[in-house]
Amino acid sequence: MKLVSRNNCPICEKNTISSIYKLPYQDIKIVNFLKIYYKDRLPLNLLNGYDYDLLECNNCKFIFQKFIPDEDFAEELYEKYISPEESLEKKISNIENLKKQYHNEIKLIKKIFRDKDINILEFGAGWGFWSAEAKKFGFKVSCLELSKKRVDYMKTKGLKVINNLENDNKKYDLIYSDQTFEHINNPKETLELLNSSLNENGYIFLN
């Protein structure tokens, strides 16, 4: 379980990159932030020897972090160090405001597709609240989510969950993703995969 280094731009894949801000994870400013944000759950020794290193691609101007969690570390972050219970509680406590946002988006989708019967995939569905609202509007919705606790919760709400896109032969008219891409290590590759899962004239909706 560790951080891994990105030495090429994750968008254009060029290695013409430069550091625009760098600070050791042992710096007191970062230590204090991490202690507060993770409520002292995160073992900070896991970050020893690493820097918070913000890079800019000189070719496409994309800005990204050099060091990112490997798969094991990422799973630990989202399943253990970030409390799933607190995450769910936060969503539920703000559900009325979220529903207003969701309904506006869903109405826009209905308008774009002229009320056609379409298939939707929510990529990075989290707890599935958006999908649940879309389902209420009559859409056929599938959810893709890596977190086992979130998947289990969605299943209790009657939502259809798929394991991965590589083994999913279904094509979608719309792929919706909210607050997901900033957590993805390989955004270009992921976007290409989503695009390959679209029907002709389909849309990808990113927040």
C-alpha atoms as an extended CHARMM CRD file, in Angstrom:
* protein
*
       207  EXT
         1         1  MET       CA              0.0000000000        0.0000000000        0.0000000000  PROA      1               0.0000000000
         2         2  LYS       CA              1.7110000000        3.1540000000       -1.2000000000  PROA      2               0.0000000000
         3         3  LEU       CA              1.7360000000        6.1850000000       -3.4610000000  PROA      3               0.0000000000
         4         4  VAL       CA              2.8050000000        5.7590000000       -7.0720000000  PROA      4               0.0000000000
         5         5  SER       CA              4.3680000000        8.3610000000       -9.3290000000  PROA      5               0.0000000000
         6         6  ARG       CA              2.8760000000        9.7350000000      -12.5490000000  PROA      6               0.0000000000
         7         7  ASN       CA              5.7470000000       10.7900000000      -14.7860000000  PROA      7               0.0000000000
         8         8  ASN       CA              3.6610000000       11.5380000000      -17.8710000000  PROA      8               0.0000000000
         9         9  CYS       CA              0.6050000000       13.7000000000      -18.3620000000  PROA      9               0.0000000000
        10        10  PRO       CA             -2.5090000000       11.5250000000      -17.8440000000  PROA      10              0.0000000000
        11        11  ILE       CA             -4.2920000000       13.4050000000      -20.6470000000  PROA      11              0.0000000000
        12        12  CYS       CA             -1.8810000000       13.8610000000      -23.5530000000  PROA      12              0.0000000000
        13        13  GLU       CA              0.6910000000       11.3640000000      -22.2090000000  PROA      13              0.0000000000
        14        14  LYS       CA              3.6270000000       13.7170000000      -22.8830000000  PROA      14              0.0000000000
        15        15  ASN       CA              6.4670000000       13.8660000000      -20.3490000000  PROA      15              0.0000000000
        16        16  THR       CA              6.9760000000       17.6100000000      -20.8090000000  PROA      16              0.0000000000
        17        17  ILE       CA              5.8240000000       18.4090000000      -17.2840000000  PROA      17              0.0000000000
        18        18  SER       CA              6.9980000000       20.8150000000      -14.5930000000  PROA      18              0.0000000000
        19        19  SER       CA              6.3060000000       21.2140000000      -10.8930000000  PROA      19              0.0000000000
        20        20  ILE       CA              4.2910000000       24.3120000000       -9.9900000000  PROA      20              0.0000000000
        21        21  TYR       CA              3.8950000000       23.6690000000       -6.2490000000  PROA      21              0.0000000000
        22        22  LYS       CA              5.6640000000       21.2460000000       -3.9670000000  PROA      22              0.0000000000
        23        23  LEU       CA              5.5340000000       20.5930000000       -0.2400000000  PROA      23              0.0000000000
        24        24  PRO       CA              6.5500000000       17.5300000000        1.8060000000  PROA      24              0.0000000000
        25        25  TYR       CA              3.6690000000       15.6070000000        3.3590000000  PROA      25              0.0000000000
        26        26  GLN       CA              5.5230000000       15.9980000000        6.6640000000  PROA      26              0.0000000000
        27        27  ASP       CA              5.0950000000       19.7890000000        6.5010000000  PROA      27              0.0000000000
        28        28  ILE       CA              3.0140000000       20.9740000000        9.4560000000  PROA      28              0.0000000000
        29        29  LYS       CA              0.4510000000       22.6870000000        7.2050000000  PROA      29              0.0000000000
        30        30  ILE       CA             -0.3270000000       19.4290000000        5.3940000000  PROA      30              0.0000000000
        31        31  VAL       CA             -0.1480000000       17.3510000000        8.5760000000  PROA      31              0.0000000000
        32        32  ASN       CA             -2.6960000000       19.6000000000       10.3010000000  PROA      32              0.0000000000
        33        33  PHE       CA             -5.0130000000       19.5050000000        7.2940000000  PROA      33              0.0000000000
        34        34  LEU       CA             -4.8840000000       15.7070000000        6.9950000000  PROA      34              0.0000000000
        35        35  LYS       CA             -5.4760000000       15.2220000000       10.7160000000  PROA      35              0.0000000000
        36        36  ILE       CA             -8.6060000000       17.3810000000       10.5780000000  PROA      36              0.0000000000
        37        37  TYR       CA             -9.9290000000       16.0650000000        7.2570000000  PROA      37              0.0000000000
        38        38  TYR       CA             -9.4710000000       12.3830000000        8.1050000000  PROA      38              0.0000000000
        39        39  LYS       CA            -10.2580000000       12.8920000000       11.8020000000  PROA      39              0.0000000000
        40        40  ASP       CA             -6.9520000000       11.2630000000       12.8490000000  PROA      40              0.0000000000
        41        41  ARG       CA             -7.8830000000        8.0210000000       11.0740000000  PROA      41              0.0000000000
        42        42  LEU       CA             -5.1750000000        8.1690000000        8.4030000000  PROA      42              0.0000000000
        43        43  PRO       CA             -1.7620000000        6.8000000000        9.4760000000  PROA      43              0.0000000000
        44        44  LEU       CA              0.4160000000        9.6900000000        8.3140000000  PROA      44              0.0000000000
        45        45  ASN       CA              3.5220000000        7.5140000000        8.2990000000  PROA      45              0.0000000000
        46        46  LEU       CA              2.1670000000        6.0370000000        5.0460000000  PROA      46              0.0000000000
        47        47  LEU       CA              3.1210000000        9.3420000000        3.4180000000  PROA      47              0.0000000000
        48        48  ASN       CA              6.6760000000        9.5160000000        4.7680000000  PROA      48              0.0000000000
        49        49  GLY       CA              9.1750000000       10.3190000000        2.0480000000  PROA      49              0.0000000000
        50        50  TYR       CA              6.5540000000       11.6630000000       -0.3750000000  PROA      50              0.0000000000
        51        51  ASP       CA              5.7470000000       15.2120000000       -1.4550000000  PROA      51              0.0000000000
        52        52  TYR       CA              2.5100000000       16.8940000000       -2.3880000000  PROA      52              0.0000000000
        53        53  ASP       CA              3.7680000000       17.7400000000       -5.8710000000  PROA      53              0.0000000000
        54        54  LEU       CA              1.4440000000       19.5970000000       -8.2260000000  PROA      54              0.0000000000
        55        55  LEU       CA              2.4880000000       19.2980000000      -11.8680000000  PROA      55              0.0000000000
        56        56  GLU       CA              1.5020000000       21.1380000000      -15.0330000000  PROA      56              0.0000000000
        57        57  CYS       CA              1.7910000000       19.6680000000      -18.5090000000  PROA      57              0.0000000000
        58        58  ASN       CA              3.6360000000       22.0950000000      -20.7520000000  PROA      58              0.0000000000
        59        59  ASN       CA              1.9060000000       20.5820000000      -23.7850000000  PROA      59              0.0000000000
        60        60  CYS       CA             -1.8150000000       20.5310000000      -22.9100000000  PROA      60              0.0000000000
        61        61  LYS       CA             -1.6950000000       22.5850000000      -19.6550000000  PROA      61              0.0000000000
        62        62  PHE       CA             -3.4320000000       19.9040000000      -17.6170000000  PROA      62              0.0000000000
        63        63  ILE       CA             -2.6710000000       20.2050000000      -13.8760000000  PROA      63              0.0000000000
        64        64  PHE       CA             -2.4080000000       17.0590000000      -11.7760000000  PROA      64              0.0000000000
        65        65  GLN       CA             -0.7360000000       15.5270000000       -8.7200000000  PROA      65              0.0000000000
        66        66  LYS       CA              2.4320000000       13.5520000000       -9.2650000000  PROA      66              0.0000000000
        67        67  PHE       CA              1.8990000000       11.0410000000       -6.4500000000  PROA      67              0.0000000000
        68        68  ILE       CA             -1.3930000000        9.1670000000       -6.2340000000  PROA      68              0.0000000000
        69        69  PRO       CA             -2.5960000000        6.1710000000       -4.1780000000  PROA      69              0.0000000000
        70        70  ASP       CA             -2.1670000000        2.7210000000       -5.6580000000  PROA      70              0.0000000000
        71        71  GLU       CA             -5.2850000000        0.5160000000       -5.8280000000  PROA      71              0.0000000000
        72        72  ASP       CA             -4.8690000000       -0.9190000000       -2.3260000000  PROA      72              0.0000000000
        73        73  PHE       CA             -4.2950000000        2.4890000000       -0.7560000000  PROA      73              0.0000000000
        74        74  ALA       CA             -7.2390000000        4.0210000000       -2.6460000000  PROA      74              0.0000000000
        75        75  GLU       CA             -9.5430000000        1.2630000000       -1.4070000000  PROA      75              0.0000000000
        76        76  GLU       CA             -8.3480000000        1.8280000000        2.1600000000  PROA      76              0.0000000000
        77        77  LEU       CA             -8.9730000000        5.5730000000        1.8180000000  PROA      77              0.0000000000
        78        78  TYR       CA            -12.5620000000        5.2700000000        0.6420000000  PROA      78              0.0000000000
        79        79  GLU       CA            -13.6080000000        2.2340000000        2.6590000000  PROA      79              0.0000000000
        80        80  LYS       CA            -11.7910000000        2.8620000000        5.9390000000  PROA      80              0.0000000000
        81        81  TYR       CA            -10.1750000000        6.2640000000        6.4520000000  PROA      81              0.0000000000
        82        82  ILE       CA            -13.1270000000        8.1540000000        4.9740000000  PROA      82              0.0000000000
        83        83  SER       CA            -16.0300000000        6.9160000000        7.0750000000  PROA      83              0.0000000000
        84        84  PRO       CA            -18.7600000000        5.4020000000        4.8510000000  PROA      84              0.0000000000
        85        85  GLU       CA            -21.2780000000        5.9610000000        7.6270000000  PROA      85              0.0000000000
        86        86  GLU       CA            -20.4480000000        9.6680000000        7.8460000000  PROA      86              0.0000000000
        87        87  SER       CA            -20.5010000000        9.9560000000        4.0500000000  PROA      87              0.0000000000
        88        88  LEU       CA            -23.9780000000        8.4250000000        3.8820000000  PROA      88              0.0000000000
        89        89  GLU       CA            -25.2340000000       10.5760000000        6.7450000000  PROA      89              0.0000000000
        90        90  LYS       CA            -23.9370000000       13.7000000000        4.9890000000  PROA      90              0.0000000000
        91        91  LYS       CA            -25.7890000000       12.7580000000        1.7980000000  PROA      91              0.0000000000
        92        92  ILE       CA            -29.0340000000       12.0260000000        3.6280000000  PROA      92              0.0000000000
        93        93  SER       CA            -28.8840000000       15.2730000000        5.6010000000  PROA      93              0.0000000000
        94        94  ASN       CA            -28.5560000000       17.2520000000        2.3550000000  PROA      94              0.0000000000
        95        95  ILE       CA            -30.9280000000       15.1570000000        0.2630000000  PROA      95              0.0000000000
        96        96  GLU       CA            -33.5670000000       17.8520000000       -0.3060000000  PROA      96              0.0000000000
        97        97  ASN       CA            -31.0250000000       20.2470000000       -1.8350000000  PROA      97              0.0000000000
        98        98  LEU       CA            -29.4990000000       17.4190000000       -3.8290000000  PROA      98              0.0000000000
        99        99  LYS       CA            -32.8840000000       16.3930000000       -5.1980000000  PROA      99              0.0000000000
       100       100  LYS       CA            -33.4070000000       19.9030000000       -6.5880000000  PROA      100             0.0000000000
       101       101  GLN       CA            -30.1070000000       19.6060000000       -8.4670000000  PROA      101             0.0000000000
       102       102  TYR       CA            -30.8820000000       16.0710000000       -9.6060000000  PROA      102             0.0000000000
       103       103  HSD       CA            -34.3620000000       16.9750000000      -10.8370000000  PROA      103             0.0000000000
       104       104  ASN       CA            -33.0290000000       19.9140000000      -12.8710000000  PROA      104             0.0000000000
       105       105  GLU       CA            -30.4630000000       17.6190000000      -14.4990000000  PROA      105             0.0000000000
       106       106  ILE       CA            -33.0060000000       14.8760000000      -15.1580000000  PROA      106             0.0000000000
       107       107  LYS       CA            -35.4570000000       17.3500000000      -16.7070000000  PROA      107             0.0000000000
       108       108  LEU       CA            -32.6620000000       18.5530000000      -19.0010000000  PROA      108             0.0000000000
       109       109  ILE       CA            -31.9370000000       14.9570000000      -19.9930000000  PROA      109             0.0000000000
       110       110  LYS       CA            -35.6180000000       14.3280000000      -20.7590000000  PROA      110             0.0000000000
       111       111  LYS       CA            -35.6440000000       17.4480000000      -22.9300000000  PROA      111             0.0000000000
       112       112  ILE       CA            -32.4830000000       16.4430000000      -24.8180000000  PROA      112             0.0000000000
       113       113  PHE       CA            -33.8420000000       12.9790000000      -25.5520000000  PROA      113             0.0000000000
       114       114  ARG       CA            -37.3840000000       14.2410000000      -26.1790000000  PROA      114             0.0000000000
       115       115  ASP       CA            -38.8100000000       11.9260000000      -23.5020000000  PROA      115             0.0000000000
       116       116  LYS       CA            -37.5370000000        8.7970000000      -25.2670000000  PROA      116             0.0000000000
       117       117  ASP       CA            -37.1130000000        5.5730000000      -23.3170000000  PROA      117             0.0000000000
       118       118  ILE       CA            -33.3330000000        5.5520000000      -22.8200000000  PROA      118             0.0000000000
       119       119  ASN       CA            -30.7200000000        3.5070000000      -20.9630000000  PROA      119             0.0000000000
       120       120  ILE       CA            -28.5700000000        5.3940000000      -18.4620000000  PROA      120             0.0000000000
       121       121  LEU       CA            -25.3840000000        4.3960000000      -16.6660000000  PROA      121             0.0000000000
       122       122  GLU       CA            -24.2690000000        6.2850000000      -13.5830000000  PROA      122             0.0000000000
       123       123  PHE       CA            -20.4930000000        5.9260000000      -13.4400000000  PROA      123             0.0000000000
       124       124  GLY       CA            -19.1510000000        6.2530000000       -9.8930000000  PROA      124             0.0000000000
       125       125  ALA       CA            -22.6510000000        6.0790000000       -8.4680000000  PROA      125             0.0000000000
       126       126  GLY       CA            -21.6820000000        6.4040000000       -4.8070000000  PROA      126             0.0000000000
       127       127  TRP       CA            -24.7580000000        5.7140000000       -2.6950000000  PROA      127             0.0000000000
       128       128  GLY       CA            -27.0260000000        5.8200000000       -5.7660000000  PROA      128             0.0000000000
       129       129  PHE       CA            -29.2090000000        8.7970000000       -4.8670000000  PROA      129             0.0000000000
       130       130  TRP       CA            -29.0490000000       10.3000000000       -8.3700000000  PROA      130             0.0000000000
       131       131  SER       CA            -29.8980000000        6.9600000000       -9.9670000000  PROA      131             0.0000000000
       132       132  ALA       CA            -32.8000000000        6.4770000000       -7.5860000000  PROA      132             0.0000000000
       133       133  GLU       CA            -34.2800000000        9.8170000000       -8.6780000000  PROA      133             0.0000000000
       134       134  ALA       CA            -33.7010000000        9.0540000000      -12.3660000000  PROA      134             0.0000000000
       135       135  LYS       CA            -35.4760000000        5.7260000000      -11.8660000000  PROA      135             0.0000000000
       136       136  LYS       CA            -38.4640000000        7.5600000000      -10.3840000000  PROA      136             0.0000000000
       137       137  PHE       CA            -38.6670000000        9.5650000000      -13.6230000000  PROA      137             0.0000000000
       138       138  GLY       CA            -39.0190000000        6.3000000000      -15.5450000000  PROA      138             0.0000000000
       139       139  PHE       CA            -35.4800000000        5.8780000000      -16.8650000000  PROA      139             0.0000000000
       140       140  LYS       CA            -33.7710000000        2.4850000000      -17.0380000000  PROA      140             0.0000000000
       141       141  VAL       CA            -30.6670000000        3.0150000000      -14.9090000000  PROA      141             0.0000000000
       142       142  SER       CA            -27.5860000000        0.9170000000      -14.1730000000  PROA      142             0.0000000000
       143       143  CYS       CA            -24.9500000000        1.8720000000      -11.6080000000  PROA      143             0.0000000000
       144       144  LEU       CA            -21.2120000000        1.2840000000      -11.5400000000  PROA      144             0.0000000000
       145       145  GLU       CA            -19.3980000000        1.7430000000       -8.2230000000  PROA      145             0.0000000000
       146       146  LEU       CA            -16.2270000000        0.2480000000       -6.7430000000  PROA      146             0.0000000000
       147       147  SER       CA            -17.0250000000        0.6550000000       -3.0420000000  PROA      147             0.0000000000
       148       148  LYS       CA            -18.5260000000       -2.5740000000       -1.7070000000  PROA      148             0.0000000000
       149       149  LYS       CA            -20.4090000000       -0.7990000000        1.0840000000  PROA      149             0.0000000000
       150       150  ARG       CA            -21.9830000000        1.6010000000       -1.3830000000  PROA      150             0.0000000000
       151       151  VAL       CA            -22.8390000000       -1.2280000000       -3.7700000000  PROA      151             0.0000000000
       152       152  ASP       CA            -24.5160000000       -3.1720000000       -0.9630000000  PROA      152             0.0000000000
       153       153  TYR       CA            -26.5240000000       -0.0820000000       -0.0090000000  PROA      153             0.0000000000
       154       154  MET       CA            -27.6800000000        0.5090000000       -3.5890000000  PROA      154             0.0000000000
       155       155  LYS       CA            -28.8350000000       -3.0800000000       -3.8870000000  PROA      155             0.0000000000
       156       156  THR       CA            -31.0260000000       -2.6360000000       -0.8070000000  PROA      156             0.0000000000
       157       157  LYS       CA            -32.6810000000        0.2480000000       -2.6790000000  PROA      157             0.0000000000
       158       158  GLY       CA            -33.4490000000       -1.9270000000       -5.6770000000  PROA      158             0.0000000000
       159       159  LEU       CA            -30.8770000000       -0.3730000000       -8.0080000000  PROA      159             0.0000000000
       160       160  LYS       CA            -29.1670000000       -2.4040000000      -10.7150000000  PROA      160             0.0000000000
       161       161  VAL       CA            -25.3850000000       -2.5080000000      -10.1980000000  PROA      161             0.0000000000
       162       162  ILE       CA            -22.7970000000       -3.7060000000      -12.7260000000  PROA      162             0.0000000000
       163       163  ASN       CA            -19.2470000000       -4.7430000000      -11.8240000000  PROA      163             0.0000000000
       164       164  ASN       CA            -17.2650000000       -3.2250000000      -14.6930000000  PROA      164             0.0000000000
       165       165  LEU       CA            -17.6560000000       -1.9000000000      -18.2120000000  PROA      165             0.0000000000
       166       166  GLU       CA            -15.1930000000       -4.2830000000      -19.8280000000  PROA      166             0.0000000000
       167       167  ASN       CA            -17.5760000000       -7.2230000000      -19.2720000000  PROA      167             0.0000000000
       168       168  ASP       CA            -20.7350000000       -5.2150000000      -19.8580000000  PROA      168             0.0000000000
       169       169  ASN       CA            -22.0100000000       -5.6700000000      -23.4150000000  PROA      169             0.0000000000
       170       170  LYS       CA            -24.7760000000       -3.1280000000      -22.9700000000  PROA      170             0.0000000000
       171       171  LYS       CA            -24.7290000000        0.2340000000      -24.7520000000  PROA      171             0.0000000000
       172       172  TYR       CA            -26.0380000000        3.3680000000      -23.0820000000  PROA      172             0.0000000000
       173       173  ASP       CA            -27.7180000000        6.4910000000      -24.3960000000  PROA      173             0.0000000000
       174       174  LEU       CA            -26.3900000000        8.5500000000      -21.4960000000  PROA      174             0.0000000000
       175       175  ILE       CA            -23.5110000000        8.0460000000      -19.0720000000  PROA      175             0.0000000000
       176       176  TYR       CA            -23.7390000000       10.3170000000      -16.0420000000  PROA      176             0.0000000000
       177       177  SER       CA            -20.8760000000       10.9310000000      -13.6280000000  PROA      177             0.0000000000
       178       178  ASP       CA            -20.8260000000       13.3790000000      -10.7210000000  PROA      178             0.0000000000
       179       179  GLN       CA            -17.7410000000       14.2190000000       -8.6140000000  PROA      179             0.0000000000
       180       180  THR       CA            -15.9020000000       11.1490000000       -9.8830000000  PROA      180             0.0000000000
       181       181  PHE       CA            -13.3100000000       12.1190000000      -12.4780000000  PROA      181             0.0000000000
       182       182  GLU       CA            -11.1700000000       14.1130000000      -10.0450000000  PROA      182             0.0000000000
       183       183  HSD       CA            -10.5120000000       10.8160000000       -8.2270000000  PROA      183             0.0000000000
       184       184  ILE       CA             -9.5320000000        8.8520000000      -11.3290000000  PROA      184             0.0000000000
       185       185  ASN       CA             -5.8620000000        8.1290000000      -11.9980000000  PROA      185             0.0000000000
       186       186  ASN       CA             -6.2740000000        7.6780000000      -15.7630000000  PROA      186             0.0000000000
       187       187  PRO       CA             -9.0250000000       10.1000000000      -16.9000000000  PROA      187             0.0000000000
       188       188  LYS       CA             -8.2730000000        9.8710000000      -20.6520000000  PROA      188             0.0000000000
       189       189  GLU       CA             -8.3700000000        6.0630000000      -20.6770000000  PROA      189             0.0000000000
       190       190  THR       CA            -11.5390000000        6.0680000000      -18.5840000000  PROA      190             0.0000000000
       191       191  LEU       CA            -13.2830000000        8.5860000000      -20.8260000000  PROA      191             0.0000000000
       192       192  GLU       CA            -12.3830000000        6.5240000000      -23.8990000000  PROA      192             0.0000000000
       193       193  LEU       CA            -13.8590000000        3.4410000000      -22.2090000000  PROA      193             0.0000000000
       194       194  LEU       CA            -17.0610000000        5.3110000000      -21.3960000000  PROA      194             0.0000000000
       195       195  ASN       CA            -17.2590000000        6.5770000000      -24.9600000000  PROA      195             0.0000000000
       196       196  SER       CA            -16.9970000000        3.0150000000      -26.2790000000  PROA      196             0.0000000000
       197       197  SER       CA            -20.0240000000        2.1080000000      -24.1400000000  PROA      197             0.0000000000
       198       198  LEU       CA            -22.2720000000        4.7480000000      -25.7310000000  PROA      198             0.0000000000
       199       199  ASN       CA            -24.9260000000        4.2190000000      -28.3380000000  PROA      199             0.0000000000
       200       200  GLU       CA            -24.6320000000        6.3110000000      -31.4850000000  PROA      200             0.0000000000
       201       201  ASN       CA            -25.5360000000        9.9430000000      -30.7010000000  PROA      201             0.0000000000
       202       202  GLY       CA            -25.2440000000        9.2290000000      -26.9640000000  PROA      202             0.0000000000
       203       203  TYR       CA            -24.0100000000       11.6950000000      -24.3340000000  PROA      203             0.0000000000
       204       204  ILE       CA            -21.5580000000       11.6890000000      -21.4580000000  PROA      204             0.0000000000
       205       205  PHE       CA            -22.6150000000       14.0730000000      -18.6710000000  PROA      205             0.0000000000
       206       206  LEU       CA            -19.7190000000       15.0230000000      -16.3680000000  PROA      206             0.0000000000
       207       207  ASN       CA            -19.9180000000       17.1620000000      -13.2240000000  PROA      207             0.0000000000
